[in-house]
Amino acid sequence: QVQLVESGGGAVQAGGSLRLSCAASGRTFSDYGMGWFRQAPGKEREFVAAITRLAYSTVYADSVKGRFTISRDNAKNTVYLQMNSLQPEDTAIYYCAANLFSWGTEVKDYNYWGQGTQVTVSS
């Protein structure tokens, strides 16, 4: 298995930027496709971004295209989510997820999850 720990969340004003990190341990990080999801109060967990094992491909939810960037540093066992032009609608708990030898855009596509980190965007 792999353990995931998110960090970098916090409060930011609309239009600001934030970079989330997800540190992985337990197995070879480069064997896992990685994704970011978010969940606002009372809503379903939704897909944000995903990246393949060696970062050859990425995919984004329409709501964050052009604003968010997912990246990974396999030497550091870490995946990042750079969030720019943040808006109040981005407020949610953000979760890092891992999928061995695969990736996806749905919650069911991932086997491992971090504990989440809160992102709050004020107007």
PDB file of C-alpha atoms in Angstrom:
ATOM      1  CA  GLN A   1       0.000   0.000   0.000  1.00  0.00           C
ATOM      2  CA  VAL A   2       0.897   3.653  -0.101  1.00  0.00           C
ATOM      3  CA  GLN A   3       0.224   6.352   2.464  1.00  0.00           C
ATOM      4  CA  LEU A   4      -0.608   9.866   1.350  1.00  0.00           C
ATOM      5  CA  VAL A   5      -0.373  13.082   3.333  1.00  0.00           C
ATOM      6  CA  GLU A   6      -1.619  16.386   1.939  1.00  0.00           C
ATOM      7  CA  SER A   7      -0.340  19.771   2.998  1.00  0.00           C
ATOM      8  CA  GLY A   8      -0.373  23.370   1.836  1.00  0.00           C
ATOM      9  CA  GLY A   9      -4.018  24.195   2.369  1.00  0.00           C
ATOM     10  CA  GLY A  10      -5.151  27.377   4.007  1.00  0.00           C
ATOM     11  CA  ALA A  11      -7.112  30.571   3.548  1.00  0.00           C
ATOM     12  CA  VAL A  12      -6.570  32.831   0.569  1.00  0.00           C
ATOM     13  CA  GLN A  13      -8.373  35.746  -1.032  1.00  0.00           C
ATOM     14  CA  ALA A  14     -10.079  35.439  -4.393  1.00  0.00           C
ATOM     15  CA  GLY A  15      -7.581  35.778  -7.209  1.00  0.00           C
ATOM     16  CA  GLY A  16      -4.780  34.410  -5.102  1.00  0.00           C
ATOM     17  CA  SER A  17      -2.712  31.272  -5.472  1.00  0.00           C
ATOM     18  CA  LEU A  18      -1.943  28.242  -3.400  1.00  0.00           C
ATOM     19  CA  ARG A  19       0.149  25.136  -3.932  1.00  0.00           C
ATOM     20  CA  LEU A  20      -0.902  21.857  -2.395  1.00  0.00           C
ATOM     21  CA  SER A  21       1.507  19.002  -1.843  1.00  0.00           C
ATOM     22  CA  CYS A  22       0.887  15.304  -1.386  1.00  0.00           C
ATOM     23  CA  ALA A  23       3.727  13.268   0.069  1.00  0.00           C
ATOM     24  CA  ALA A  24       3.619   9.525  -0.522  1.00  0.00           C
ATOM     25  CA  SER A  25       5.295   6.700   1.306  1.00  0.00           C
ATOM     26  CA  GLY A  26       5.069   2.924   1.538  1.00  0.00           C
ATOM     27  CA  ARG A  27       5.681   1.817  -2.058  1.00  0.00           C
ATOM     28  CA  THR A  28       7.383   2.997  -5.200  1.00  0.00           C
ATOM     29  CA  PHE A  29       5.764   6.328  -5.948  1.00  0.00           C
ATOM     30  CA  SER A  30       6.354   6.112  -9.687  1.00  0.00           C
ATOM     31  CA  ASP A  31       4.116   3.017  -9.849  1.00  0.00           C
ATOM     32  CA  TYR A  32       1.059   5.114  -9.049  1.00  0.00           C
ATOM     33  CA  GLY A  33      -1.107   7.357 -11.088  1.00  0.00           C
ATOM     34  CA  MET A  34      -2.148  10.288  -8.931  1.00  0.00           C
ATOM     35  CA  GLY A  35      -5.196  12.455  -8.676  1.00  0.00           C
ATOM     36  CA  TRP A  36      -6.613  15.395  -6.793  1.00  0.00           C
ATOM     37  CA  PHE A  37     -10.234  15.560  -5.706  1.00  0.00           C
ATOM     38  CA  ARG A  38     -12.171  18.053  -3.651  1.00  0.00           C
ATOM     39  CA  GLN A  39     -15.295  18.005  -1.555  1.00  0.00           C
ATOM     40  CA  ALA A  40     -17.343  20.978  -0.424  1.00  0.00           C
ATOM     41  CA  PRO A  41     -19.740  20.711   2.537  1.00  0.00           C
ATOM     42  CA  GLY A  42     -22.863  18.763   1.645  1.00  0.00           C
ATOM     43  CA  LYS A  43     -21.594  17.867  -1.810  1.00  0.00           C
ATOM     44  CA  GLU A  44     -20.100  14.833  -3.485  1.00  0.00           C
ATOM     45  CA  ARG A  45     -16.380  14.462  -3.834  1.00  0.00           C
ATOM     46  CA  GLU A  46     -15.441  15.684  -7.298  1.00  0.00           C
ATOM     47  CA  PHE A  47     -12.517  15.206  -9.609  1.00  0.00           C
ATOM     48  CA  VAL A  48     -10.022  18.029  -9.981  1.00  0.00           C
ATOM     49  CA  ALA A  49      -6.923  16.768 -11.790  1.00  0.00           C
ATOM     50  CA  ALA A  50      -4.908  13.634 -12.483  1.00  0.00           C
ATOM     51  CA  ILE A  51      -1.450  12.744 -13.704  1.00  0.00           C
ATOM     52  CA  THR A  52       0.073   9.540 -15.032  1.00  0.00           C
ATOM     53  CA  ARG A  53       2.929   7.626 -13.441  1.00  0.00           C
ATOM     54  CA  LEU A  54       5.713   9.391 -15.315  1.00  0.00           C
ATOM     55  CA  ALA A  55       3.828  12.644 -15.871  1.00  0.00           C
ATOM     56  CA  TYR A  56       3.423  12.089 -19.599  1.00  0.00           C
ATOM     57  CA  SER A  57      -0.271  12.942 -19.439  1.00  0.00           C
ATOM     58  CA  THR A  58      -2.565  15.078 -17.331  1.00  0.00           C
ATOM     59  CA  VAL A  59      -6.289  15.697 -17.247  1.00  0.00           C
ATOM     60  CA  TYR A  60      -8.333  18.421 -15.562  1.00  0.00           C
ATOM     61  CA  ALA A  61     -11.901  19.059 -14.634  1.00  0.00           C
ATOM     62  CA  ASP A  62     -13.496  21.745 -16.784  1.00  0.00           C
ATOM     63  CA  SER A  63     -13.986  23.905 -13.710  1.00  0.00           C
ATOM     64  CA  VAL A  64     -10.239  24.253 -13.120  1.00  0.00           C
ATOM     65  CA  LYS A  65      -8.756  24.157 -16.627  1.00  0.00           C
ATOM     66  CA  GLY A  66      -6.398  27.042 -17.201  1.00  0.00           C
ATOM     67  CA  ARG A  67      -6.157  27.791 -13.488  1.00  0.00           C
ATOM     68  CA  PHE A  68      -4.816  24.645 -11.834  1.00  0.00           C
ATOM     69  CA  THR A  69      -1.744  22.614 -12.711  1.00  0.00           C
ATOM     70  CA  ILE A  70      -0.933  19.136 -11.457  1.00  0.00           C
ATOM     71  CA  SER A  71       2.673  17.998 -11.400  1.00  0.00           C
ATOM     72  CA  ARG A  72       4.817  15.411  -9.693  1.00  0.00           C
ATOM     73  CA  ASP A  73       8.377  14.917  -8.571  1.00  0.00           C
ATOM     74  CA  ASN A  74       8.992  11.195  -8.368  1.00  0.00           C
ATOM     75  CA  ALA A  75      12.410  11.713  -6.806  1.00  0.00           C
ATOM     76  CA  LYS A  76      10.646  13.396  -3.884  1.00  0.00           C
ATOM     77  CA  ASN A  77       7.621  11.069  -3.850  1.00  0.00           C
ATOM     78  CA  THR A  78       5.396  14.110  -4.100  1.00  0.00           C
ATOM     79  CA  VAL A  79       2.546  15.313  -6.285  1.00  0.00           C
ATOM     80  CA  TYR A  80       1.540  18.968  -6.406  1.00  0.00           C
ATOM     81  CA  LEU A  81      -1.496  20.996  -7.292  1.00  0.00           C
ATOM     82  CA  GLN A  82      -0.738  24.579  -8.200  1.00  0.00           C
ATOM     83  CA  MET A  83      -3.923  26.595  -7.903  1.00  0.00           C
ATOM     84  CA  ASN A  84      -4.080  30.060  -9.435  1.00  0.00           C
ATOM     85  CA  SER A  85      -6.895  32.574  -9.804  1.00  0.00           C
ATOM     86  CA  LEU A  86      -8.701  30.978  -6.905  1.00  0.00           C
ATOM     87  CA  GLN A  87     -12.378  31.726  -6.449  1.00  0.00           C
ATOM     88  CA  PRO A  88     -14.789  31.124  -3.558  1.00  0.00           C
ATOM     89  CA  GLU A  89     -16.243  28.203  -5.521  1.00  0.00           C
ATOM     90  CA  ASP A  90     -12.907  26.436  -5.077  1.00  0.00           C
ATOM     91  CA  THR A  91     -13.426  26.259  -1.324  1.00  0.00           C
ATOM     92  CA  ALA A  92     -13.349  22.608  -0.304  1.00  0.00           C
ATOM     93  CA  ILE A  93     -11.330  19.916   1.342  1.00  0.00           C
ATOM     94  CA  TYR A  94      -8.788  18.731  -1.192  1.00  0.00           C
ATOM     95  CA  TYR A  95      -7.773  15.088  -1.267  1.00  0.00           C
ATOM     96  CA  CYS A  96      -4.839  13.347  -2.864  1.00  0.00           C
ATOM     97  CA  ALA A  97      -5.468   9.889  -4.333  1.00  0.00           C
ATOM     98  CA  ALA A  98      -3.332   7.096  -5.762  1.00  0.00           C
ATOM     99  CA  ASN A  99      -4.063   4.283  -8.211  1.00  0.00           C
ATOM    100  CA  LEU A 100      -1.489   1.544  -8.763  1.00  0.00           C
ATOM    101  CA  PHE A 101      -0.401   1.396 -12.415  1.00  0.00           C
ATOM    102  CA  SER A 102      -3.422   3.414 -13.446  1.00  0.00           C
ATOM    103  CA  TRP A 103      -5.367   6.626 -13.031  1.00  0.00           C
ATOM    104  CA  GLY A 104      -8.836   7.992 -13.579  1.00  0.00           C
ATOM    105  CA  THR A 105     -11.314  10.814 -13.158  1.00  0.00           C
ATOM    106  CA  GLU A 106     -13.714   9.213 -10.699  1.00  0.00           C
ATOM    107  CA  VAL A 107     -13.508   8.406  -7.006  1.00  0.00           C
ATOM    108  CA  LYS A 108     -13.889   4.702  -7.753  1.00  0.00           C
ATOM    109  CA  ASP A 109     -10.740   4.772  -9.888  1.00  0.00           C
ATOM    110  CA  TYR A 110      -8.493   5.207  -6.846  1.00  0.00           C
ATOM    111  CA  ASN A 111      -7.484   2.832  -4.095  1.00  0.00           C
ATOM    112  CA  TYR A 112      -5.631   5.099  -1.683  1.00  0.00           C
ATOM    113  CA  TRP A 113      -6.519   8.468  -0.220  1.00  0.00           C
ATOM    114  CA  GLY A 114      -4.952  11.109   1.945  1.00  0.00           C
ATOM    115  CA  GLN A 115      -6.652  12.762   4.891  1.00  0.00           C
ATOM    116  CA  GLY A 116      -7.405  15.965   3.031  1.00  0.00           C
ATOM    117  CA  THR A 117      -6.384  19.583   3.423  1.00  0.00           C
ATOM    118  CA  GLN A 118      -8.763  22.522   3.716  1.00  0.00           C
ATOM    119  CA  VAL A 119      -8.723  25.292   1.136  1.00  0.00           C
ATOM    120  CA  THR A 120     -10.823  28.355   1.869  1.00  0.00           C
ATOM    121  CA  VAL A 121     -11.143  31.171  -0.651  1.00  0.00           C
ATOM    122  CA  SER A 122     -12.731  34.412   0.465  1.00  0.00           C
ATOM    123  CA  SER A 123     -14.180  37.125  -1.741  1.00  0.00           C
TER     124      SER A 123
END
